[in-house]
Amino acid sequence: MSAKPKLHYFNGRGRMEPIRWLLAAAGVEFEEEFIETKEDLEKLRNDGVLLFQQVPMVEMDGMRMVQTRAILSYIAAKYNLYGKDLKERAWIDMYVEGTTDLMGMIMYLPFQPADTKEKNLALIIERATNRYFPVYEKALKDHGQDYLVGNKLSWADVHLLEAILMAEECKPDVLSAFPLLQAFKGRISNIPTIKKFLQPGSQRKPPTDEKFVAVVRKIFNI
Ligand SMILES: N[C@@H](CCC(=O)N[C@@H](CS[C@H](CC=O)c1ccccc1)C(=O)NCC(=O)O)C(=O)O
């Protein structure tokens, strides 16, 4: 039985949250080592365990993996969440890059100057409503299955659910024009491993708050 993956990051969502989601969806228990100070980060750097001096870093299968996408791809492939062939994997990659772009916009919002937040929030909602969610709504309609790719759960579904919930935190009725996405949200949220991760007390992190922003700012002098 291999050791549990150990996640090295701050005690907040940031770039690590999709990794927490994917491991949880795969039913993989993981440990977390929180970086709380500049010194914590410097220690990891001085220990030579951060390939590019950056986090997220995940200790897994004898590796100290860095680069979020590489970590996610490895987990998806290892736990059969990456399609049955090259074409399904390509579709999963396309869908994941779309939700990565949308979540990337949301992820940085709390770090932006107060006077630009309203404009950036409006842009997030505009992009979610007019660029990203229409694609997934149509994909579900055209595919006619419960999942985005093939007829089984993949990384793309887990990532889309995470993006839907983050977008709803920005605008609770953001799915009002997307009935298939509303049904998708209900279906995927009820998958036992995901349902467990959505319960209070799980390792899922809350929306990025000022406390997390302050920790990140202090560590990176930003
Ligand atoms: N390509 C890589 C990039 C990983 C990456 O940018 N890691 C950062 C911390 S996360 C960041 C903190 C503020 O910038 C944050 C925190 C919250 C929200 C968004 C980003 C880092 O280690 N910065 C130190 C440095 O670059 O010297 C990957 O996809 O994993």
Short mmCIF file of C-alpha atoms and ligand atoms in Angstrom, two decimals:
data_model
loop_
_atom_site.label_atom_id
_atom_site.label_comp_id
_atom_site.label_asym_id
_atom_site.label_seq_id
_atom_site.Cartn_x
_atom_site.Cartn_y
_atom_site.Cartn_z
CA MET A 1 0.00 0.00 0.00
CA SER A 2 1.79 3.19 -1.12
CA ALA A 3 2.03 6.11 1.31
CA LYS A 4 -0.63 8.79 1.12
CA PRO A 5 0.21 11.73 -1.14
CA LYS A 6 1.45 14.74 0.84
CA LEU A 7 0.45 18.19 -0.45
CA HIS A 8 2.72 21.18 0.27
CA TYR A 9 0.90 24.52 -0.07
CA PHE A 10 -0.75 27.28 1.89
CA ASN A 11 -3.92 26.63 3.88
CA GLY A 12 -6.15 27.96 1.14
CA ARG A 13 -7.38 27.24 -2.39
CA GLY A 14 -4.92 28.92 -4.77
CA ARG A 15 -3.42 26.56 -7.32
CA MET A 16 -3.67 23.47 -5.10
CA GLU A 17 -7.47 23.28 -4.89
CA PRO A 18 -8.01 21.39 -8.21
CA ILE A 19 -5.47 18.81 -6.98
CA ARG A 20 -7.41 18.36 -3.72
CA TRP A 21 -10.60 17.95 -5.78
CA LEU A 22 -9.14 15.36 -8.14
CA LEU A 23 -7.57 13.24 -5.42
CA ALA A 24 -10.80 13.37 -3.43
CA ALA A 25 -12.90 12.44 -6.49
CA ALA A 26 -10.55 9.48 -7.08
CA GLY A 27 -11.12 8.40 -3.49
CA VAL A 28 -7.47 8.95 -2.59
CA GLU A 29 -6.74 10.09 0.95
CA PHE A 30 -4.02 12.71 1.20
CA GLU A 31 -2.09 14.64 3.84
CA GLU A 32 -1.36 18.37 3.84
CA GLU A 33 1.68 20.29 5.05
CA PHE A 34 0.73 23.96 5.26
CA ILE A 35 3.23 26.69 4.41
CA GLU A 36 2.48 29.50 6.85
CA THR A 37 5.52 31.71 6.74
CA LYS A 38 8.28 32.87 4.41
CA GLU A 39 10.62 30.66 6.41
CA ASP A 40 8.48 27.59 5.71
CA LEU A 41 8.80 28.23 1.98
CA GLU A 42 12.51 28.99 2.23
CA LYS A 43 13.08 25.69 4.06
CA LEU A 44 11.48 23.74 1.20
CA ARG A 45 13.61 25.68 -1.24
CA ASN A 46 16.79 25.12 0.77
CA ASP A 47 15.97 21.42 1.09
CA GLY A 48 16.02 21.35 -2.71
CA VAL A 49 12.56 19.80 -3.04
CA LEU A 50 10.98 22.49 -5.24
CA LEU A 51 12.17 21.96 -8.82
CA PHE A 52 11.37 25.55 -9.82
CA GLN A 53 11.38 26.99 -6.27
CA GLN A 54 7.57 27.09 -6.46
CA VAL A 55 4.54 25.38 -4.89
CA PRO A 56 2.20 23.44 -5.27
CA MET A 57 4.41 20.45 -4.59
CA VAL A 58 2.96 16.97 -4.10
CA GLU A 59 4.99 14.09 -2.67
CA MET A 60 3.54 11.03 -4.38
CA ASP A 61 4.82 7.64 -5.60
CA GLY A 62 8.39 8.52 -4.65
CA MET A 63 8.28 11.80 -6.58
CA ARG A 64 8.19 15.42 -5.46
CA MET A 65 5.89 16.64 -8.19
CA VAL A 66 5.56 20.32 -9.08
CA GLN A 67 3.72 22.23 -11.85
CA THR A 68 0.00 22.02 -11.24
CA ARG A 69 -0.96 20.68 -14.65
CA ALA A 70 1.68 17.94 -14.56
CA ILE A 71 0.43 16.85 -11.14
CA LEU A 72 -3.19 16.84 -12.27
CA SER A 73 -2.42 14.92 -15.47
CA TYR A 74 -0.53 12.29 -13.50
CA ILE A 75 -3.39 11.84 -11.05
CA ALA A 76 -5.99 11.72 -13.83
CA ALA A 77 -4.04 9.07 -15.73
CA LYS A 78 -3.24 7.03 -12.64
CA TYR A 79 -6.88 6.88 -11.48
CA ASN A 80 -8.49 6.32 -14.91
CA LEU A 81 -9.99 9.78 -15.12
CA TYR A 82 -8.31 10.62 -18.42
CA GLY A 83 -10.49 8.88 -21.07
CA LYS A 84 -10.09 5.60 -22.93
CA ASP A 85 -7.99 6.83 -25.86
CA LEU A 86 -6.06 9.78 -27.29
CA LYS A 87 -9.12 11.55 -28.69
CA GLU A 88 -11.02 11.36 -25.38
CA ARG A 89 -7.90 12.62 -23.61
CA ALA A 90 -7.70 15.52 -26.07
CA TRP A 91 -11.31 16.48 -25.32
CA ILE A 92 -10.66 16.24 -21.59
CA ASP A 93 -7.60 18.48 -22.01
CA MET A 94 -9.62 21.03 -23.99
CA TYR A 95 -12.44 21.11 -21.45
CA VAL A 96 -9.99 21.31 -18.53
CA GLU A 97 -8.07 24.20 -20.12
CA GLY A 98 -11.37 26.07 -20.46
CA THR A 99 -12.30 25.62 -16.82
CA THR A 100 -8.69 26.40 -15.87
CA ASP A 101 -8.98 29.75 -17.66
CA LEU A 102 -12.28 30.53 -15.93
CA MET A 103 -11.07 29.45 -12.48
CA GLY A 104 -7.81 31.29 -13.05
CA MET A 105 -9.78 34.55 -13.40
CA ILE A 106 -11.69 33.82 -10.19
CA MET A 107 -8.58 32.67 -8.30
CA TYR A 108 -6.81 36.01 -8.77
CA LEU A 109 -9.81 38.24 -8.03
CA PRO A 110 -9.14 38.57 -4.26
CA PHE A 111 -5.59 39.71 -5.04
CA GLN A 112 -6.61 42.58 -7.26
CA PRO A 113 -6.84 46.22 -6.19
CA ALA A 114 -10.23 47.10 -4.69
CA ASP A 115 -10.99 49.62 -7.43
CA THR A 116 -10.67 46.99 -10.18
CA LYS A 117 -12.50 44.16 -8.39
CA GLU A 118 -15.99 45.18 -9.55
CA LYS A 119 -14.85 45.41 -13.19
CA ASN A 120 -13.03 42.08 -13.00
CA LEU A 121 -15.99 40.39 -11.32
CA ALA A 122 -18.23 41.64 -14.13
CA LEU A 123 -15.76 40.23 -16.68
CA ILE A 124 -15.71 36.86 -14.89
CA ILE A 125 -19.50 36.66 -15.00
CA GLU A 126 -19.55 37.76 -18.65
CA ARG A 127 -16.97 35.12 -19.64
CA ALA A 128 -18.66 32.38 -17.59
CA THR A 129 -22.04 33.19 -19.09
CA ASN A 130 -21.06 33.89 -22.71
CA ARG A 131 -17.83 32.00 -23.37
CA TYR A 132 -17.38 29.05 -21.04
CA PHE A 133 -20.68 27.67 -19.74
CA PRO A 134 -22.37 27.68 -23.18
CA VAL A 135 -19.62 25.32 -24.38
CA TYR A 136 -20.24 22.80 -21.60
CA GLU A 137 -24.02 23.11 -21.90
CA LYS A 138 -23.78 22.30 -25.62
CA ALA A 139 -21.27 19.52 -24.98
CA LEU A 140 -23.70 17.83 -22.59
CA LYS A 141 -26.57 18.33 -25.06
CA ASP A 142 -24.69 16.98 -28.08
CA HIS A 143 -23.05 14.14 -26.16
CA GLY A 144 -26.32 13.11 -24.56
CA GLN A 145 -24.59 11.33 -21.68
CA ASP A 146 -24.18 11.97 -17.97
CA TYR A 147 -20.55 12.99 -18.39
CA LEU A 148 -18.65 15.36 -20.68
CA VAL A 149 -16.44 12.70 -22.31
CA GLY A 150 -17.15 9.02 -23.02
CA ASN A 151 -19.75 7.71 -20.60
CA LYS A 152 -17.76 7.79 -17.41
CA LEU A 153 -16.45 10.30 -14.90
CA SER A 154 -13.28 12.07 -15.99
CA TRP A 155 -11.02 14.89 -14.83
CA ALA A 156 -13.07 17.23 -17.06
CA ASP A 157 -16.26 16.58 -15.04
CA VAL A 158 -14.55 17.08 -11.67
CA HIS A 159 -12.92 20.29 -12.88
CA LEU A 160 -16.20 21.62 -14.34
CA LEU A 161 -18.06 21.01 -11.07
CA GLU A 162 -15.33 22.87 -9.18
CA ALA A 163 -15.61 25.76 -11.67
CA ILE A 164 -19.43 25.84 -11.41
CA LEU A 165 -19.29 26.10 -7.61
CA MET A 166 -16.63 28.83 -7.78
CA ALA A 167 -18.68 30.76 -10.35
CA GLU A 168 -21.78 30.44 -8.15
CA GLU A 169 -19.79 31.98 -5.30
CA CYS A 170 -19.34 34.97 -7.63
CA LYS A 171 -22.96 34.98 -8.82
CA PRO A 172 -25.39 32.50 -7.22
CA ASP A 173 -27.72 32.32 -10.26
CA VAL A 174 -24.92 32.05 -12.83
CA LEU A 175 -26.40 28.76 -14.09
CA SER A 176 -29.90 30.18 -14.59
CA ALA A 177 -29.65 29.89 -18.39
CA PHE A 178 -27.99 26.46 -18.33
CA PRO A 179 -30.45 23.70 -17.37
CA LEU A 180 -28.17 20.84 -18.42
CA LEU A 181 -25.35 22.26 -16.29
CA GLN A 182 -27.76 22.50 -13.35
CA ALA A 183 -28.58 18.81 -13.74
CA PHE A 184 -24.88 17.99 -14.24
CA LYS A 185 -24.03 19.81 -11.01
CA GLY A 186 -26.60 17.73 -9.13
CA ARG A 187 -25.42 14.44 -10.65
CA ILE A 188 -21.68 14.93 -10.15
CA SER A 189 -22.12 16.39 -6.64
CA ASN A 190 -23.86 13.15 -5.67
CA ILE A 191 -21.01 10.85 -6.67
CA PRO A 192 -20.06 9.39 -3.24
CA THR A 193 -16.42 10.48 -3.22
CA ILE A 194 -17.33 13.99 -4.35
CA LYS A 195 -20.32 14.20 -2.03
CA LYS A 196 -17.97 13.38 0.85
CA PHE A 197 -15.53 16.11 -0.24
CA LEU A 198 -18.39 18.61 -0.33
CA GLN A 199 -19.37 17.84 3.28
CA PRO A 200 -18.22 20.29 5.98
CA GLY A 201 -15.03 19.17 7.67
CA SER A 202 -13.42 17.81 4.48
CA GLN A 203 -10.07 19.05 3.16
CA ARG A 204 -11.84 21.32 0.66
CA LYS A 205 -10.82 24.91 1.30
CA PRO A 206 -13.27 27.81 1.77
CA PRO A 207 -13.50 30.72 -0.68
CA THR A 208 -10.29 32.78 -0.67
CA ASP A 209 -10.58 35.28 2.17
CA GLU A 210 -8.50 38.24 3.30
CA LYS A 211 -6.61 35.99 5.73
CA PHE A 212 -5.34 33.75 2.93
CA VAL A 213 -4.54 36.79 0.78
CA ALA A 214 -2.55 38.29 3.69
CA VAL A 215 -0.54 35.06 4.14
CA VAL A 216 0.29 34.88 0.43
CA ARG A 217 1.14 38.57 0.25
CA LYS A 218 3.43 38.30 3.26
CA ILE A 219 5.23 35.22 1.92
CA PHE A 220 5.75 36.66 -1.55
CA ASN A 221 6.00 40.34 -0.66
CA ILE A 222 3.19 41.10 -3.09
N1 LIG B 1 3.38 27.00 -13.19
C1 LIG B 1 3.35 26.78 -11.77
C2 LIG B 1 3.18 28.11 -11.07
C3 LIG B 1 3.18 27.94 -9.57
C4 LIG B 1 3.22 29.27 -8.84
O1 LIG B 1 3.15 30.35 -9.41
N2 LIG B 1 3.29 29.16 -7.51
C5 LIG B 1 3.40 30.29 -6.65
C6 LIG B 1 2.55 30.10 -5.39
S1 LIG B 1 0.88 30.03 -5.72
C7 LIG B 1 0.49 31.76 -6.01
C8 LIG B 1 1.12 32.71 -4.97
C9 LIG B 1 1.22 34.09 -5.56
O2 LIG B 1 1.70 34.26 -6.69
C10 LIG B 1 -0.97 31.95 -6.00
C11 LIG B 1 -1.67 31.99 -4.82
C12 LIG B 1 -3.05 32.15 -4.86
C13 LIG B 1 -3.68 32.27 -6.09
C14 LIG B 1 -2.94 32.21 -7.26
C15 LIG B 1 -1.58 32.05 -7.22
C16 LIG B 1 4.84 30.40 -6.24
O3 LIG B 1 5.40 29.42 -5.76
N3 LIG B 1 5.39 31.61 -6.38
C17 LIG B 1 6.76 31.82 -5.95
C18 LIG B 1 7.68 32.04 -7.10
O4 LIG B 1 7.20 31.95 -8.27
O5 LIG B 1 8.86 32.32 -6.84
C19 LIG B 1 2.22 25.81 -11.43
O6 LIG B 1 1.28 25.73 -12.23
O7 LIG B 1 2.29 25.11 -10.40
#
